Coordinates of C-alpha atoms in Angstrom, one line a residue:
Chain A
X1 CA -40.7 -14.8 -17.3
X2 CA -43.6 -16.3 -15.6
X3 CA -44.6 -20.2 -17.1
X4 CA -48.0 -21.2 -17.2
X5 CA -48.5 -24.8 -17.2
X6 CA -51.2 -26.2 -19.2
X7 CA -52.3 -29.9 -19.2
X8 CA -55.0 -30.7 -22.2
X9 CA -57.3 -33.7 -21.4
X10 CA -58.1 -34.6 -25.0
X11 CA -61.7 -35.5 -23.3
X12 CA -63.4 -35.4 -26.9
X13 CA -61.9 -38.5 -28.4
X14 CA -59.4 -41.3 -26.5
X15 CA -56.3 -40.8 -28.2
X16 CA -54.4 -40.1 -25.6
X17 CA -53.9 -43.1 -23.2
X18 CA -56.1 -42.8 -20.1
X19 CA -53.1 -44.3 -17.9
X20 CA -50.6 -41.3 -19.1
X21 CA -53.2 -38.9 -19.0
X22 CA -54.7 -39.3 -15.3
X23 CA -50.9 -39.6 -14.0
X24 CA -49.8 -36.3 -15.7
X25 CA -53.1 -34.7 -13.9
X26 CA -52.3 -36.5 -10.7
X27 CA -48.9 -35.6 -10.8
X28 CA -49.3 -32.5 -11.3
X29 CA -52.1 -32.1 -8.8
X30 CA -49.6 -33.2 -6.2
X31 CA -46.6 -30.9 -7.3
X32 CA -48.3 -28.0 -5.0
X33 CA -48.0 -25.8 -8.6
X34 CA -50.4 -23.6 -9.9
X35 CA -51.7 -24.5 -13.3
X36 CA -54.4 -24.5 -16.2
X37 CA -56.3 -27.6 -17.8
X38 CA -58.6 -27.3 -20.9
X39 CA -61.2 -30.0 -21.9
X40 CA -59.8 -30.5 -25.1
X41 CA -57.4 -28.1 -27.5
X42 CA -59.1 -29.6 -30.5
X43 CA -62.2 -28.6 -29.8
X44 CA -61.1 -25.1 -29.2
X45 CA -59.3 -24.9 -32.1
X46 CA -62.3 -25.9 -34.0
X47 CA -64.0 -23.3 -32.4
X48 CA -61.2 -20.9 -32.8
X49 CA -62.1 -19.9 -28.8
X50 CA -60.1 -16.5 -28.1
X51 CA -59.5 -18.0 -24.9
X52 CA -56.8 -19.7 -26.8
X53 CA -54.8 -16.7 -27.2
X54 CA -55.5 -15.5 -23.6
X55 CA -53.5 -18.5 -22.9
X56 CA -50.5 -17.7 -25.8
X57 CA -50.8 -13.9 -23.7
X58 CA -50.1 -15.3 -20.3
X59 CA -46.6 -15.8 -19.9
X60 CA -44.2 -18.9 -21.6
X61 CA -46.4 -22.0 -21.8
X62 CA -45.6 -25.6 -21.2
X63 CA -48.1 -27.9 -22.4
X64 CA -49.0 -31.7 -21.6
X65 CA -50.8 -32.7 -25.0
X66 CA -50.0 -34.7 -27.5
X67 CA -47.9 -34.3 -30.7
X68 CA -46.1 -31.0 -31.1
X69 CA -46.8 -30.6 -34.5
X70 CA -50.6 -31.3 -34.1
X71 CA -50.4 -29.0 -31.0
X72 CA -48.7 -26.1 -33.0
X73 CA -50.9 -26.5 -36.2
X74 CA -53.9 -26.3 -33.8
X75 CA -52.9 -23.2 -32.1
X76 CA -52.0 -21.8 -35.6
X77 CA -55.1 -22.2 -37.5
X78 CA -57.1 -21.0 -34.4
X79 CA -55.5 -17.8 -35.0
X80 CA -53.3 -17.9 -31.9
X81 CA -49.9 -18.7 -33.0
X82 CA -48.1 -20.6 -30.0
X83 CA -44.3 -18.5 -29.3
X84 CA -41.0 -20.0 -29.8
X85 CA -40.3 -20.5 -26.8
X86 CA -43.2 -22.9 -26.0
X87 CA -42.5 -26.3 -24.8
X88 CA -45.0 -28.9 -25.7
X89 CA -45.1 -32.8 -24.0
X90 CA -46.6 -35.5 -25.7
X91 CA -48.9 -37.8 -23.7
X92 CA -49.0 -39.9 -26.5
X93 CA -45.7 -40.9 -26.7
X94 CA -44.0 -39.8 -23.7
X95 CA -44.3 -40.8 -19.8
X96 CA -46.1 -39.2 -17.2
X97 CA -42.7 -38.9 -15.2
X98 CA -41.0 -37.5 -17.9
X99 CA -43.4 -35.1 -19.0
X100 CA -44.4 -33.4 -15.2
X101 CA -40.3 -33.6 -14.3
X102 CA -39.9 -31.3 -17.2
X103 CA -42.8 -29.0 -16.9
X104 CA -41.9 -28.7 -13.3
X105 CA -38.2 -27.8 -13.8
X106 CA -37.0 -24.0 -13.2
X107 CA -40.8 -22.9 -13.3
X108 CA -42.1 -19.6 -12.4
X109 CA -45.7 -20.8 -12.5
X110 CA -48.6 -18.0 -13.3
X111 CA -52.2 -18.7 -13.5
X112 CA -54.0 -17.2 -16.6
X113 CA -57.6 -16.6 -15.4
X114 CA -59.3 -15.9 -18.7
X115 CA -62.5 -16.5 -17.6
Chain B
X1 CA -72.9 -30.2 -34.2
X2 CA -72.4 -27.9 -31.8
X3 CA -70.3 -24.8 -33.1
X4 CA -71.1 -22.7 -30.3
X5 CA -68.2 -21.2 -28.4
X6 CA -69.8 -20.7 -25.4
X7 CA -67.8 -21.8 -22.1
X8 CA -70.4 -19.9 -19.2
X9 CA -68.7 -20.8 -16.8
X10 CA -64.7 -21.4 -15.6
X11 CA -64.1 -23.4 -12.8
X12 CA -60.7 -22.9 -10.1
X13 CA -60.0 -25.1 -7.7
X14 CA -58.6 -22.7 -5.0
X15 CA -56.0 -23.5 -2.5
X16 CA -54.4 -20.2 -2.1
X17 CA -54.3 -17.9 1.2
X18 CA -57.4 -18.2 2.7
X19 CA -58.2 -21.8 1.7
X20 CA -57.2 -24.9 3.4
X21 CA -55.7 -27.5 1.0
X22 CA -58.0 -30.2 -0.6
X23 CA -57.3 -33.8 0.2
X24 CA -54.6 -35.1 -1.8
X25 CA -57.0 -37.9 -3.0
X26 CA -59.5 -36.1 -4.1
X27 CA -58.1 -33.3 -5.9
X28 CA -57.4 -35.0 -9.1
X29 CA -60.6 -37.0 -9.3
X30 CA -62.3 -33.8 -8.8
X31 CA -60.3 -32.1 -11.9
X32 CA -60.6 -35.1 -14.0
X33 CA -64.8 -35.3 -13.6
X34 CA -65.0 -31.6 -14.2
X35 CA -62.5 -32.0 -17.3
X36 CA -64.5 -34.9 -18.8
X37 CA -67.7 -33.1 -18.6
X38 CA -66.2 -30.3 -20.7
X39 CA -65.4 -27.6 -18.1
X40 CA -61.8 -25.4 -18.3
X41 CA -60.2 -26.0 -15.0
X42 CA -57.6 -24.0 -13.0
X43 CA -55.9 -25.1 -9.6
X44 CA -54.3 -22.0 -8.0
X45 CA -51.8 -22.3 -5.0
X46 CA -50.2 -20.1 -3.4
X47 CA -47.6 -20.6 -6.0
X48 CA -49.5 -18.8 -8.8
X49 CA -50.7 -15.6 -9.3
X50 CA -53.1 -14.1 -11.9
X51 CA -50.9 -12.6 -14.9
X52 CA -53.5 -12.0 -17.2
X53 CA -57.0 -10.0 -16.5
X54 CA -60.2 -11.7 -17.7
X55 CA -60.9 -11.1 -21.1
X56 CA -64.8 -11.8 -20.9
X57 CA -67.6 -11.7 -19.1
X58 CA -68.1 -15.1 -18.3
X59 CA -68.8 -16.5 -14.6
X60 CA -65.6 -17.8 -12.4
X61 CA -66.6 -20.3 -9.9
X62 CA -64.0 -20.6 -7.3
X63 CA -64.3 -23.7 -5.6
X64 CA -62.1 -24.4 -1.9
X65 CA -62.4 -25.5 1.2
X66 CA -62.5 -22.2 3.6
X67 CA -62.0 -22.1 7.5
X68 CA -65.6 -22.1 8.9
X69 CA -67.4 -23.5 5.4
X70 CA -67.7 -19.7 4.9
X71 CA -66.8 -19.2 1.1
X72 CA -65.4 -15.4 0.5
X73 CA -67.3 -12.8 -1.1
X74 CA -65.5 -12.1 -4.0
X75 CA -65.4 -9.5 -6.9
X76 CA -63.6 -8.6 -9.9
X77 CA -62.0 -5.3 -10.1
X78 CA -62.9 -4.4 -13.4
X79 CA -66.0 -5.4 -13.1
X80 CA -66.4 -7.6 -16.4
X81 CA -66.4 -11.0 -14.7
X82 CA -69.3 -12.2 -12.1
X83 CA -67.1 -14.5 -9.3
X84 CA -69.0 -17.0 -7.3
X85 CA -67.0 -18.7 -4.6
X86 CA -68.2 -21.7 -3.0
X87 CA -67.0 -24.0 -0.1
X88 CA -66.5 -27.6 -1.1
X89 CA -65.7 -28.8 2.0
X90 CA -66.3 -32.7 2.9
X91 CA -67.9 -32.7 -0.4
X92 CA -67.0 -35.9 -3.0
X93 CA -66.2 -35.4 -6.3
X94 CA -69.7 -36.4 -8.0
X95 CA -71.1 -33.9 -5.4
X96 CA -68.9 -31.1 -6.6
X97 CA -69.7 -31.7 -10.3
X98 CA -73.5 -31.7 -9.3
X99 CA -72.8 -28.1 -7.6
X100 CA -70.8 -26.8 -10.8
X101 CA -73.4 -28.3 -12.9
X102 CA -76.3 -26.4 -10.8
X103 CA -74.1 -23.2 -10.8
X104 CA -74.1 -23.8 -14.6
X105 CA -77.8 -24.1 -15.0
X106 CA -79.3 -24.2 -18.4
X107 CA -76.9 -22.4 -20.3
X108 CA -75.5 -24.4 -22.9
X109 CA -72.2 -25.8 -22.8
X110 CA -70.0 -28.1 -25.4
X111 CA -69.5 -31.4 -24.0
X112 CA -67.6 -34.6 -24.8
X113 CA -68.8 -37.7 -25.8
X114 CA -71.7 -35.5 -28.4
X115 CA -69.0 -34.4 -31.2
X116 CA -65.7 -35.1 -32.3
X117 CA -63.3 -32.0 -32.9
X118 CA -62.3 -34.0 -36.5
X119 CA -60.9 -31.5 -39.1
X120 CA -57.4 -30.9 -40.5
X121 CA -54.9 -28.9 -39.5
X122 CA -52.3 -28.0 -41.5
X123 CA -48.2 -27.7 -40.9
X124 CA -47.4 -24.8 -42.5
X125 CA -43.5 -25.6 -42.2
X126 CA -44.2 -28.4 -44.9
X127 CA -47.2 -27.3 -46.6
X128 CA -46.1 -25.6 -50.2
X129 CA -49.3 -24.5 -51.5
X130 CA -49.8 -26.6 -54.3
X131 CA -53.5 -26.5 -53.2
X132 CA -54.3 -30.4 -53.9
X133 CA -56.1 -30.2 -50.9
X134 CA -58.4 -27.5 -52.1
X135 CA -58.9 -29.5 -55.2
X136 CA -59.7 -32.7 -53.7
X137 CA -61.9 -32.3 -50.9
X138 CA -65.8 -32.7 -51.9
X139 CA -67.2 -30.8 -48.8
X140 CA -65.5 -27.3 -49.2
X141 CA -63.3 -27.8 -46.0
X142 CA -60.5 -26.1 -47.4
X143 CA -60.0 -22.5 -49.3
X144 CA -57.9 -19.8 -49.6
X145 CA -56.7 -16.7 -47.4
X146 CA -56.8 -13.2 -49.1
X147 CA -53.1 -13.8 -49.1
X148 CA -53.5 -16.8 -51.8
X149 CA -52.4 -19.3 -49.2
X150 CA -54.5 -22.5 -48.7
X151 CA -56.5 -22.4 -45.5
X152 CA -59.2 -24.7 -43.5
X153 CA -62.2 -22.4 -43.5
X154 CA -65.3 -24.9 -42.4
X155 CA -64.2 -27.2 -40.2
X156 CA -67.6 -28.3 -39.4
X157 CA -68.2 -29.4 -43.1
X158 CA -65.2 -32.3 -42.7
X159 CA -66.8 -35.8 -42.5
X160 CA -65.9 -37.6 -39.0
X161 CA -62.8 -39.9 -38.9
X162 CA -62.3 -39.3 -42.8
X163 CA -58.8 -38.1 -43.4
X164 CA -58.7 -39.0 -47.3
X165 CA -57.3 -35.2 -47.7
X166 CA -53.8 -36.0 -45.9
X167 CA -53.1 -38.6 -48.2
X168 CA -53.3 -36.6 -51.4
X169 CA -50.7 -34.2 -49.4
X170 CA -47.6 -34.8 -51.3
X171 CA -45.7 -33.1 -48.6
X172 CA -47.4 -34.7 -45.4
X173 CA -48.5 -31.7 -44.3
X174 CA -52.1 -31.9 -43.4
X175 CA -53.2 -33.6 -39.9
X176 CA -56.1 -35.1 -38.2
X177 CA -55.1 -34.6 -34.7
X178 CA -57.4 -37.2 -33.6
X179 CA -56.4 -39.9 -35.8
X180 CA -54.7 -42.7 -34.2
X181 CA -51.6 -43.4 -36.2
X182 CA -48.5 -41.2 -37.6
X183 CA -47.7 -39.2 -39.3
X184 CA -51.6 -38.0 -40.1
X185 CA -51.7 -37.7 -36.1
X186 CA -48.8 -35.2 -36.2
X187 CA -46.1 -37.6 -35.7
X188 CA -42.9 -36.8 -37.0
X189 CA -42.7 -37.1 -40.9
X190 CA -39.8 -39.8 -41.8
X191 CA -38.2 -39.9 -45.0
X192 CA -40.2 -43.7 -45.3
X193 CA -43.7 -41.2 -44.6
X194 CA -42.8 -38.8 -47.2
X195 CA -42.2 -41.6 -49.8
X196 CA -45.3 -43.9 -48.5
X197 CA -47.6 -40.9 -48.4
X198 CA -46.2 -39.7 -52.1
X199 CA -47.5 -43.0 -53.6
X200 CA -51.0 -42.9 -51.4
X201 CA -51.6 -40.2 -53.8
X202 CA -52.2 -43.2 -55.8
X203 CA -55.7 -43.5 -54.2
X204 CA -56.9 -40.6 -56.9
X205 CA -54.9 -42.6 -59.4
X206 CA -57.1 -45.2 -59.0
X207 CA -59.6 -43.6 -60.5
X208 CA -57.9 -42.9 -63.5
X209 CA -55.2 -40.3 -62.1
X210 CA -57.3 -37.8 -60.9
X211 CA -60.7 -38.2 -59.0
X212 CA -62.7 -35.3 -60.2
X213 CA -61.7 -36.3 -63.4
X214 CA -62.5 -39.8 -62.9
X215 CA -65.6 -39.3 -61.4
X216 CA -66.3 -36.9 -64.1
X217 CA -65.4 -39.8 -67.0
X218 CA -67.5 -41.8 -64.9
X219 CA -70.7 -40.1 -64.5
X220 CA -70.4 -39.1 -68.3
X221 CA -71.0 -43.0 -68.8
X222 CA -73.5 -43.2 -66.4
X223 CA -75.0 -40.3 -67.8
X224 CA -74.7 -42.0 -71.1
X225 CA -76.1 -45.1 -69.4
X226 CA -78.9 -43.1 -68.2
X227 CA -80.3 -42.4 -71.6
X228 CA -80.1 -46.6 -72.8
X229 CA -80.9 -47.7 -69.5
X230 CA -83.1 -45.2 -68.2
X231 CA -81.8 -46.2 -64.6
X232 CA -81.0 -43.3 -62.7
X233 CA -79.6 -45.8 -59.7
X234 CA -77.0 -46.6 -62.1
X235 CA -74.8 -43.5 -61.6
X236 CA -74.9 -43.2 -57.8
X237 CA -74.0 -47.3 -57.9
X238 CA -71.0 -46.4 -60.3
X239 CA -69.4 -43.2 -58.1
X240 CA -70.5 -45.9 -55.2
X241 CA -68.2 -48.6 -56.8
X242 CA -65.0 -45.8 -57.6
X243 CA -64.9 -45.2 -54.1
X244 CA -65.5 -48.8 -52.6
X245 CA -61.9 -49.2 -52.9
X246 CA -61.1 -46.2 -50.7
X247 CA -63.6 -47.4 -48.0
X248 CA -62.2 -50.9 -47.9
X249 CA -58.3 -49.2 -47.5
X250 CA -60.0 -47.5 -44.6
X251 CA -59.3 -44.3 -45.9
X252 CA -62.7 -43.0 -45.9
X253 CA -65.5 -43.8 -43.7
X254 CA -68.6 -45.6 -45.0
X255 CA -70.7 -42.8 -43.8
X256 CA -68.6 -40.6 -46.1
X257 CA -69.8 -42.4 -49.3
X258 CA -73.3 -41.7 -47.9
X259 CA -73.1 -38.2 -48.2
X260 CA -70.9 -37.6 -51.3
X261 CA -72.9 -34.6 -53.3
X262 CA -74.8 -36.0 -56.8
X263 CA -72.6 -36.4 -60.0
X264 CA -73.5 -33.3 -61.5
X265 CA -72.7 -30.9 -57.9
X266 CA -69.2 -32.8 -57.9
X267 CA -68.3 -31.6 -61.2
X268 CA -69.4 -28.3 -60.3
X269 CA -67.7 -28.7 -57.4
X270 CA -64.5 -29.8 -59.1
X271 CA -64.5 -27.0 -62.0
X272 CA -64.8 -24.5 -58.9
X273 CA -61.9 -25.6 -56.7
X274 CA -59.8 -26.0 -60.0
X275 CA -60.5 -22.2 -60.8
X276 CA -59.8 -21.3 -57.2
X277 CA -56.8 -23.2 -56.6
X278 CA -55.3 -21.8 -60.5
X279 CA -56.2 -18.4 -59.5
X280 CA -54.3 -18.5 -56.4
X281 CA -51.9 -20.2 -57.6
X282 CA -51.0 -17.6 -60.4
X283 CA -51.3 -15.2 -58.1
X284 CA -48.5 -16.3 -55.8

């Protein structure tokens, strides 16, 4: 099953350490992989953004964002519950090296172009 | 408050077939600059493929470095999405952002810095549907679904930086992802957190066990004083005193105090919330 790598910038509030989120993005960019980025998952969930459902439908998701409990809750509350096989990495507590290493592990990456 | 969901365009940084990869040093800078402006950006390389069709009629702005600086002419096979391609050879990140902004034109878009997405998120693996949050919130953020389950219904009513409802949840099931500290920010809930959070329920008991009852009592006392002292400001002063401790404890921002409804409205809301909670619980 193809995987979609998703990076959340948390641009609407500075609760994710800037150094970590920049480093994660840098490493994804350097990897040669395709990936999706969003400005802020909270902002999308607040508006029940239908693009969240497009992301859920795009294959197995590996998400670099914040606490898995929060990310799972955001998608659920937005009406787009995450499949059980979703992997969520926490840029508030993990290192960029750890996160990107796990995101790129065994990945067959696809990109969801949801407009 | 910006409540529209419009995202007039999605940006694709294209480095797939027919394009020349961007210089490594500028790739991440371009993405950061666009994300910090509020855009969603996909990076597409030769390793990627489109796995799902576009679902709406937004514009896809494809940026790439193309041979002879000639961006290809592209169109969506389904005809639903407008695709624009632009060559960005030799453009610095600021110029690329300017190009994207120009392409967006005057179409509105949510932007970071103008609003903070602050609202409660319920962890349904912990929630027991006790309805305490529904009874507690003065701003109608919570509601009950057709299945009689508690849910967040009015995000926009939530007061920025106020996590008070998460403190009254006996199961620590209410999160605010933009909050600094755990477990309110979504961090795992430890046994110690659970105990501590239960004690935090006492923020309502500082007003006499139940915030609404206390406000009601104080409102009644204030009303009584109205008649004796003819001072309408007394009620407000009294109510503010009640909540000052919540503010000083850091649970409630000062501006939440200022936006509290009048005592009469609080009483009415309390009765309505109690009735809704009771009806939902009875129907379970």
